[in-house]
Amino acid sequence: MNIFLSWSGDQSKKVAEILKVWLPSVIQSLKPFYSSTDIKKGKRWDGELSKSLNDTEFGIIILTEENRTAPWIMFEAGALAKNIETGRVCTLLFDIKDTDVVGPLSSFQNTKSTKKDILKLLEDINETLAENKISKEVLIRVFEKMWPDLETEFTKILDSKKVKTKEELRPERELIEESLRILRNMHFRHTVFSNTDFEFDRHDKVIFDKESEAILFYSGEDEEYWIGLDQLNNTAEVIDFIFQVAGKSWCKSKHIKEFVDCLNEISNLYFDTSAQGVICPYGSFMKIDWNKREKARLTLLESSASE
């Protein structure tokens, strides 16, 4: 199970570092994601984080006095709530009380950094593991063995606690800009960039490759067909292409829906509106220049010429 560890600030970062190693030592099937170390050098930061958020099955938001109102924590909490089933996101309170949690974060279930609450958290996680679930007896036995290590590490963090300045939290402007990029990546699920390193699920998908400006059709994992945006310059060409691809032996109804969804995302990307608003607003036939971000109604003369 993929577990997303959300942090902001030095103290919660240290807690995340410890949990990343400690959680799998109790339940081996757990795969914690900790953004400071799991994003490899040279990878697109926002793309990697978007993928991790989308693949996450459980979220732990590490709250401390220094970060409980930090913009980054609020952003990741919102992204986790959007992508994960209700009840699979919790806050881990480190050196703060329940009453210190305010605003949107107060809607999540709080876990205190105590032996009793950490065990309850592990039991909740274990219940969601299906075939990877371990027996309660084994969980408790392993937990009892591993808890002293976690308690010792938590004590070290508390003992070394220092007063932190606001500058030590991630800069707010930088966080807002990165948040917008991440949200955009999460929204455009059919849009990929040729230089993006993370793995993209291509199974029976229709995907827009931004660098080559081509729409790619996959049947299984194999690319079956592609068409460039420069071949979809007006409403008639779009409609004609839909009928063409629908006649292909590999084409399923899913491909047609994926193609329409893909057109919506491309239209949003280039024109900040839906595909209908670009291709056929109010039933009008349109000519479209994707590169110049220009669109105009086809005149009767132009329509006749295209026929």
C-alpha positions as a Markdown table, in Angstrom:
| # | Residue | x | y | z |
|---|---|---|---|---|
| 1 | Met | 0.0 | 0.0 | 0.0 |
| 2 | Asn | 1.2 | 3.5 | -0.9 |
| 3 | Ile | 1.2 | 5.9 | 2.0 |
| 4 | Phe | 1.8 | 9.6 | 1.5 |
| 5 | Leu | 3.6 | 11.4 | 4.3 |
| 6 | Ser | 2.8 | 15.1 | 4.2 |
| 7 | Trp | 5.1 | 17.5 | 6.0 |
| 8 | Ser | 6.2 | 21.2 | 6.1 |
| 9 | Gly | 9.0 | 22.5 | 8.3 |
| 10 | Asp | 12.0 | 21.0 | 9.9 |
| 11 | Gln | 10.3 | 19.2 | 12.8 |
| 12 | Ser | 7.7 | 17.4 | 10.7 |
| 13 | Lys | 10.3 | 16.6 | 8.1 |
| 14 | Lys | 12.3 | 14.7 | 10.7 |
| 15 | Val | 9.1 | 12.8 | 11.8 |
| 16 | Ala | 8.4 | 11.9 | 8.1 |
| 17 | Glu | 12.0 | 10.7 | 7.7 |
| 18 | Ile | 11.6 | 8.3 | 10.7 |
| 19 | Leu | 8.1 | 7.1 | 9.6 |
| 20 | Lys | 9.3 | 6.3 | 6.1 |
| 21 | Val | 11.7 | 3.7 | 7.5 |
| 22 | Trp | 9.8 | 2.6 | 10.6 |
| 23 | Leu | 6.3 | 1.9 | 9.1 |
| 24 | Pro | 7.5 | -0.8 | 6.7 |
| 25 | Ser | 9.5 | -2.4 | 9.6 |
| 26 | Val | 6.1 | -3.1 | 11.2 |
| 27 | Ile | 4.0 | -3.9 | 8.1 |
| 28 | Gln | 6.3 | -4.8 | 5.2 |
| 29 | Ser | 3.7 | -4.2 | 2.5 |
| 30 | Leu | 3.6 | -0.5 | 3.3 |
| 31 | Lys | 5.4 | 1.9 | 0.9 |
| 32 | Pro | 5.6 | 5.4 | 2.4 |
| 33 | Phe | 6.3 | 8.3 | 0.0 |
| 34 | Tyr | 8.4 | 11.1 | 1.5 |
| 35 | Ser | 8.9 | 13.9 | -0.9 |
| 36 | Ser | 12.3 | 15.0 | 0.2 |
| 37 | Thr | 13.9 | 11.7 | -0.7 |
| 38 | Asp | 11.6 | 9.9 | -3.0 |
| 39 | Ile | 11.8 | 12.3 | -5.9 |
| 40 | Lys | 15.0 | 11.4 | -7.8 |
| 41 | Lys | 17.5 | 14.1 | -8.9 |
| 42 | Gly | 16.6 | 15.4 | -12.4 |
| 43 | Lys | 12.9 | 14.4 | -12.3 |
| 44 | Arg | 10.1 | 16.9 | -12.7 |
| 45 | Trp | 9.3 | 17.8 | -9.1 |
| 46 | Asp | 5.6 | 18.6 | -9.7 |
| 47 | Gly | 5.0 | 15.7 | -12.0 |
| 48 | Glu | 6.5 | 13.2 | -9.6 |
| 49 | Leu | 4.5 | 14.6 | -6.7 |
| 50 | Ser | 1.3 | 14.6 | -8.7 |
| 51 | Lys | 1.7 | 10.9 | -9.6 |
| 52 | Ser | 2.4 | 10.0 | -6.0 |
| 53 | Leu | -0.7 | 11.9 | -4.8 |
| 54 | Asn | -2.8 | 10.1 | -7.5 |
| 55 | Asp | -1.3 | 6.6 | -6.6 |
| 56 | Thr | -1.7 | 7.1 | -2.8 |
| 57 | Glu | -4.1 | 4.9 | -0.8 |
| 58 | Phe | -3.5 | 6.3 | 2.6 |
| 59 | Gly | -2.4 | 9.8 | 3.8 |
| 60 | Ile | -0.7 | 10.9 | 7.0 |
| 61 | Ile | -0.5 | 14.6 | 7.6 |
| 62 | Ile | 2.2 | 15.4 | 10.1 |
| 63 | Leu | 1.2 | 18.4 | 12.1 |
| 64 | Thr | 3.4 | 20.4 | 14.5 |
| 65 | Glu | 3.2 | 23.9 | 16.0 |
| 66 | Glu | 5.2 | 25.4 | 13.2 |
| 67 | Asn | 3.2 | 24.0 | 10.3 |
| 68 | Arg | -0.4 | 23.6 | 11.4 |
| 69 | Thr | -1.5 | 26.6 | 9.3 |
| 70 | Ala | 1.2 | 26.3 | 6.6 |
| 71 | Pro | -0.1 | 26.7 | 3.0 |
| 72 | Trp | 1.7 | 23.6 | 1.8 |
| 73 | Ile | 0.1 | 21.4 | 4.5 |
| 74 | Met | -3.3 | 22.8 | 3.5 |
| 75 | Phe | -2.6 | 22.1 | -0.2 |
| 76 | Glu | -1.5 | 18.5 | 0.3 |
| 77 | Ala | -4.4 | 17.8 | 2.7 |
| 78 | Gly | -6.8 | 19.0 | 0.1 |
| 79 | Ala | -5.2 | 16.9 | -2.6 |
| 80 | Leu | -5.2 | 13.8 | -0.4 |
| 81 | Ala | -8.9 | 14.4 | 0.6 |
| 82 | Lys | -9.8 | 14.6 | -3.1 |
| 83 | Asn | -7.9 | 11.5 | -4.2 |
| 84 | Ile | -8.3 | 9.1 | -1.3 |
| 85 | Glu | -11.4 | 7.4 | 0.0 |
| 86 | Thr | -12.9 | 9.0 | 3.2 |
| 87 | Gly | -11.4 | 7.6 | 6.3 |
| 88 | Arg | -8.0 | 7.0 | 4.8 |
| 89 | Val | -6.4 | 10.3 | 5.7 |
| 90 | Cys | -5.4 | 11.3 | 9.2 |
| 91 | Thr | -3.4 | 13.9 | 11.0 |
| 92 | Leu | -0.5 | 12.9 | 13.2 |
| 93 | Leu | -0.1 | 15.4 | 16.0 |
| 94 | Phe | 3.5 | 15.9 | 17.1 |
| 95 | Asp | 4.0 | 18.0 | 20.3 |
| 96 | Ile | 0.5 | 19.7 | 19.8 |
| 97 | Lys | -2.9 | 19.0 | 21.2 |
| 98 | Asp | -6.3 | 18.2 | 19.5 |
| 99 | Thr | -7.5 | 21.7 | 20.3 |
| 100 | Asp | -4.6 | 23.2 | 18.3 |
| 101 | Val | -5.9 | 21.8 | 15.1 |
| 102 | Val | -8.3 | 24.3 | 13.4 |
| 103 | Gly | -9.8 | 25.0 | 10.0 |
| 104 | Pro | -10.1 | 22.3 | 7.3 |
| 105 | Leu | -7.6 | 20.0 | 9.1 |
| 106 | Ser | -10.0 | 19.6 | 12.0 |
| 107 | Ser | -12.2 | 17.5 | 9.8 |
| 108 | Phe | -9.6 | 14.7 | 9.7 |
| 109 | Gln | -9.2 | 12.1 | 12.4 |
| 110 | Asn | -6.4 | 13.0 | 14.7 |
| 111 | Thr | -3.7 | 10.5 | 15.8 |
| 112 | Lys | -1.5 | 11.5 | 18.7 |
| 113 | Ser | 2.1 | 10.5 | 18.7 |
| 114 | Thr | 1.5 | 8.1 | 21.6 |
| 115 | Lys | 1.9 | 4.3 | 21.8 |
| 116 | Lys | -1.9 | 3.8 | 22.0 |
| 117 | Asp | -2.7 | 6.0 | 19.1 |
| 118 | Ile | 0.1 | 4.9 | 16.8 |
| 119 | Leu | -1.0 | 1.3 | 17.3 |
| 120 | Lys | -4.6 | 2.2 | 16.5 |
| 121 | Leu | -3.4 | 3.9 | 13.3 |
| 122 | Leu | -1.5 | 0.8 | 12.3 |
| 123 | Glu | -4.6 | -1.3 | 12.9 |
| 124 | Asp | -6.7 | 1.0 | 10.7 |
| 125 | Ile | -4.1 | 0.8 | 7.9 |
| 126 | Asn | -3.9 | -3.0 | 8.3 |
| 127 | Glu | -7.7 | -3.3 | 7.9 |
| 128 | Thr | -7.4 | -1.8 | 4.4 |
| 129 | Leu | -4.7 | -4.1 | 3.1 |
| 130 | Ala | -7.0 | -6.9 | 1.8 |
| 131 | Glu | -4.8 | -9.9 | 0.9 |
| 132 | Asn | -1.7 | -8.2 | 2.4 |
| 133 | Lys | -3.4 | -7.9 | 5.8 |
| 134 | Ile | -1.5 | -9.5 | 8.7 |
| 135 | Ser | -3.2 | -10.9 | 11.8 |
| 136 | Lys | -3.8 | -8.7 | 14.8 |
| 137 | Glu | -1.7 | -10.9 | 17.0 |
| 138 | Val | 1.3 | -10.6 | 14.6 |
| 139 | Leu | 0.8 | -6.8 | 14.3 |
| 140 | Ile | 0.8 | -6.3 | 18.0 |
| 141 | Arg | 3.8 | -8.5 | 18.6 |
| 142 | Val | 5.9 | -6.7 | 15.9 |
| 143 | Phe | 4.6 | -3.3 | 17.1 |
| 144 | Glu | 5.6 | -4.0 | 20.7 |
| 145 | Lys | 9.1 | -4.9 | 19.4 |
| 146 | Met | 9.5 | -1.8 | 17.2 |
| 147 | Trp | 7.7 | 0.8 | 19.3 |
| 148 | Pro | 10.8 | 1.6 | 21.6 |
| 149 | Asp | 12.8 | 2.6 | 18.5 |
| 150 | Leu | 10.1 | 5.0 | 17.3 |
| 151 | Glu | 9.6 | 6.4 | 20.8 |
| 152 | Thr | 13.4 | 7.0 | 21.1 |
| 153 | Glu | 13.5 | 8.9 | 17.8 |
| 154 | Phe | 10.5 | 11.0 | 18.8 |
| 155 | Thr | 12.2 | 11.9 | 22.1 |
| 156 | Lys | 15.3 | 12.9 | 20.2 |
| 157 | Ile | 13.3 | 15.3 | 18.0 |
| 158 | Leu | 11.6 | 16.8 | 21.1 |
| 159 | Asp | 14.9 | 17.2 | 22.9 |
| 160 | Ser | 16.5 | 19.0 | 20.0 |
| 161 | Lys | 13.5 | 21.3 | 19.4 |
| 162 | Lys | 14.5 | 24.9 | 18.7 |
| 163 | Val | 12.6 | 28.0 | 18.0 |
| 164 | Lys | 12.0 | 28.2 | 14.2 |
| 165 | Thr | 11.6 | 31.3 | 12.2 |
| 166 | Lys | 8.9 | 31.7 | 9.5 |
| 167 | Glu | 11.7 | 31.8 | 6.9 |
| 168 | Glu | 12.5 | 28.1 | 7.6 |
| 169 | Leu | 9.1 | 27.0 | 6.4 |
| 170 | Arg | 8.9 | 26.6 | 2.6 |
| 171 | Pro | 8.5 | 30.0 | 1.0 |
| 172 | Glu | 4.8 | 30.8 | 0.5 |
| 173 | Arg | 5.0 | 32.2 | -3.0 |
| 174 | Glu | 7.1 | 29.2 | -4.1 |
| 175 | Leu | 4.5 | 26.9 | -2.6 |
| 176 | Ile | 1.6 | 28.6 | -4.4 |
| 177 | Glu | 3.3 | 28.4 | -7.8 |
| 178 | Glu | 4.2 | 24.8 | -7.3 |
| 179 | Ser | 0.7 | 24.0 | -6.1 |
| 180 | Leu | -0.8 | 25.5 | -9.2 |
| 181 | Arg | 1.5 | 23.3 | -11.4 |
| 182 | Ile | 0.6 | 20.2 | -9.5 |
| 183 | Leu | -3.1 | 20.9 | -9.7 |
| 184 | Arg | -2.7 | 21.4 | -13.4 |
| 185 | Asn | -0.9 | 18.1 | -13.8 |
| 186 | Met | -3.6 | 16.3 | -11.7 |
| 187 | His | -6.4 | 17.8 | -13.8 |
| 188 | Phe | -5.0 | 17.0 | -17.2 |
| 189 | Arg | -4.9 | 13.2 | -16.9 |
| 190 | His | -4.7 | 12.6 | -20.6 |
| 191 | Thr | -1.9 | 15.2 | -21.2 |
| 192 | Val | 1.7 | 14.1 | -21.1 |
| 193 | Phe | 5.0 | 15.7 | -21.9 |
| 194 | Ser | 7.7 | 13.8 | -23.9 |
| 195 | Asn | 10.4 | 14.7 | -21.4 |
| 196 | Thr | 8.3 | 13.6 | -18.4 |
| 197 | Asp | 10.1 | 10.7 | -16.6 |
| 198 | Phe | 7.4 | 9.2 | -14.5 |
| 199 | Glu | 5.5 | 6.2 | -15.8 |
| 200 | Phe | 2.2 | 6.9 | -17.5 |
| 201 | Asp | -0.6 | 4.3 | -17.7 |
| 202 | Arg | -1.2 | 3.8 | -21.5 |
| 203 | His | -3.6 | 0.8 | -21.3 |
| 204 | Asp | -6.5 | 1.4 | -23.7 |
| 205 | Lys | -5.9 | 5.2 | -23.4 |
| 206 | Val | -6.0 | 8.2 | -25.6 |
| 207 | Ile | -3.2 | 10.6 | -24.7 |
| 208 | Phe | -2.1 | 14.0 | -25.9 |
| 209 | Asp | 1.6 | 14.3 | -26.2 |
| 210 | Lys | 2.3 | 18.1 | -25.6 |
| 211 | Glu | 5.8 | 18.1 | -27.2 |
| 212 | Ser | 4.8 | 16.6 | -30.5 |
| 213 | Glu | 1.3 | 18.0 | -30.3 |
| 214 | Ala | -0.2 | 14.7 | -31.3 |
| 215 | Ile | -3.0 | 12.6 | -29.9 |
| 216 | Leu | -2.0 | 8.9 | -29.4 |
| 217 | Phe | -4.3 | 6.0 | -29.3 |
| 218 | Tyr | -3.3 | 2.9 | -27.3 |
| 219 | Ser | -4.9 | -0.6 | -27.4 |
| 220 | Gly | -3.5 | -2.5 | -24.4 |
| 221 | Glu | 0.1 | -1.1 | -24.1 |
| 222 | Asp | 0.6 | -0.8 | -27.8 |
| 223 | Glu | 0.3 | 2.5 | -29.8 |
| 224 | Glu | -2.2 | 1.9 | -32.6 |
| 225 | Tyr | -2.8 | 5.3 | -34.1 |
| 226 | Trp | -1.9 | 8.9 | -33.8 |
| 227 | Ile | -3.0 | 12.2 | -35.3 |
| 228 | Gly | -1.5 | 15.7 | -35.0 |
| 229 | Leu | -3.4 | 18.7 | -34.0 |
| 230 | Asp | -2.5 | 20.3 | -37.3 |
| 231 | Gln | -4.9 | 17.6 | -38.9 |
| 232 | Leu | -7.8 | 18.8 | -36.7 |
| 233 | Asn | -8.0 | 22.4 | -38.0 |
| 234 | Asn | -11.8 | 22.6 | -38.2 |
| 235 | Thr | -15.0 | 21.1 | -36.9 |
| 236 | Ala | -15.5 | 18.9 | -40.0 |
| 237 | Glu | -12.1 | 17.4 | -39.7 |
| 238 | Val | -12.7 | 16.5 | -36.0 |
| 239 | Ile | -16.1 | 14.8 | -36.8 |
| 240 | Asp | -14.6 | 13.0 | -39.8 |
| 241 | Phe | -11.7 | 11.7 | -37.7 |
| 242 | Ile | -14.1 | 10.4 | -35.0 |
| 243 | Phe | -15.9 | 8.3 | -37.7 |
| 244 | Gln | -12.6 | 7.1 | -39.1 |
| 245 | Val | -11.1 | 5.9 | -35.8 |
| 246 | Ala | -14.5 | 4.3 | -34.8 |
| 247 | Gly | -14.1 | 2.0 | -37.7 |
| 248 | Lys | -10.8 | 0.6 | -36.7 |
| 249 | Ser | -10.7 | -3.0 | -35.5 |
| 250 | Trp | -9.0 | -2.2 | -32.2 |
| 251 | Cys | -11.2 | 0.8 | -31.3 |
| 252 | Lys | -13.6 | 0.4 | -28.4 |
| 253 | Ser | -16.3 | 2.7 | -27.1 |
| 254 | Lys | -13.8 | 3.6 | -24.4 |
| 255 | His | -11.4 | 5.0 | -27.0 |
| 256 | Ile | -14.1 | 7.4 | -28.3 |
| 257 | Lys | -14.9 | 8.6 | -24.8 |
| 258 | Glu | -11.2 | 9.0 | -24.0 |
| 259 | Phe | -10.8 | 11.0 | -27.2 |
| 260 | Val | -13.6 | 13.4 | -26.3 |
| 261 | Asp | -12.2 | 13.8 | -22.8 |
| 262 | Cys | -8.7 | 14.4 | -24.3 |
| 263 | Leu | -10.2 | 17.1 | -26.6 |
| 264 | Asn | -11.7 | 18.7 | -23.6 |
| 265 | Glu | -8.3 | 18.8 | -21.8 |
| 266 | Ile | -6.5 | 20.1 | -25.0 |
| 267 | Ser | -9.1 | 22.8 | -25.4 |
| 268 | Asn | -8.7 | 23.8 | -21.8 |
| 269 | Leu | -4.9 | 23.8 | -22.2 |
| 270 | Tyr | -4.9 | 26.0 | -25.4 |
| 271 | Phe | -8.1 | 28.0 | -25.1 |
| 272 | Asp | -9.1 | 27.8 | -21.4 |
| 273 | Thr | -12.6 | 26.5 | -22.4 |
| 274 | Ser | -14.3 | 23.2 | -23.2 |
| 275 | Ala | -14.0 | 21.3 | -26.5 |
| 276 | Gln | -17.5 | 22.3 | -27.4 |
| 277 | Gly | -16.6 | 26.0 | -26.9 |
| 278 | Val | -13.7 | 25.5 | -29.3 |
| 279 | Ile | -15.0 | 23.0 | -31.9 |
| 280 | Cys | -18.7 | 23.7 | -32.2 |
| 281 | Pro | -20.0 | 26.6 | -29.9 |
| 282 | Tyr | -23.8 | 26.9 | -30.3 |
| 283 | Gly | -23.6 | 24.4 | -33.2 |
| 284 | Ser | -21.3 | 26.6 | -35.3 |
| 285 | Phe | -18.6 | 25.1 | -37.5 |
| 286 | Met | -15.2 | 26.5 | -36.5 |
| 287 | Lys | -11.7 | 26.8 | -38.0 |
| 288 | Ile | -9.0 | 26.4 | -35.3 |
| 289 | Asp | -5.4 | 27.4 | -35.2 |
| 290 | Trp | -4.1 | 25.5 | -32.1 |
| 291 | Asn | -0.6 | 27.0 | -32.2 |
| 292 | Lys | -1.8 | 30.6 | -32.4 |
| 293 | Arg | -4.6 | 29.9 | -29.9 |
| 294 | Glu | -7.1 | 31.4 | -32.5 |
| 295 | Lys | -10.5 | 30.2 | -33.5 |
| 296 | Ala | -13.2 | 31.6 | -35.8 |
| 297 | Arg | -16.5 | 30.6 | -37.3 |
| 298 | Leu | -16.3 | 29.1 | -40.8 |
| 299 | Thr | -18.1 | 31.1 | -43.4 |
| 300 | Leu | -20.5 | 29.5 | -45.8 |
| 301 | Leu | -18.0 | 29.9 | -48.6 |
| 302 | Glu | -15.2 | 28.2 | -46.5 |
| 303 | Ser | -17.5 | 25.4 | -45.6 |
| 304 | Ser | -18.4 | 24.7 | -49.2 |
| 305 | Ala | -14.7 | 24.8 | -50.2 |
| 306 | Ser | -13.8 | 22.3 | -47.5 |
| 307 | Glu | -16.4 | 19.9 | -48.9 |
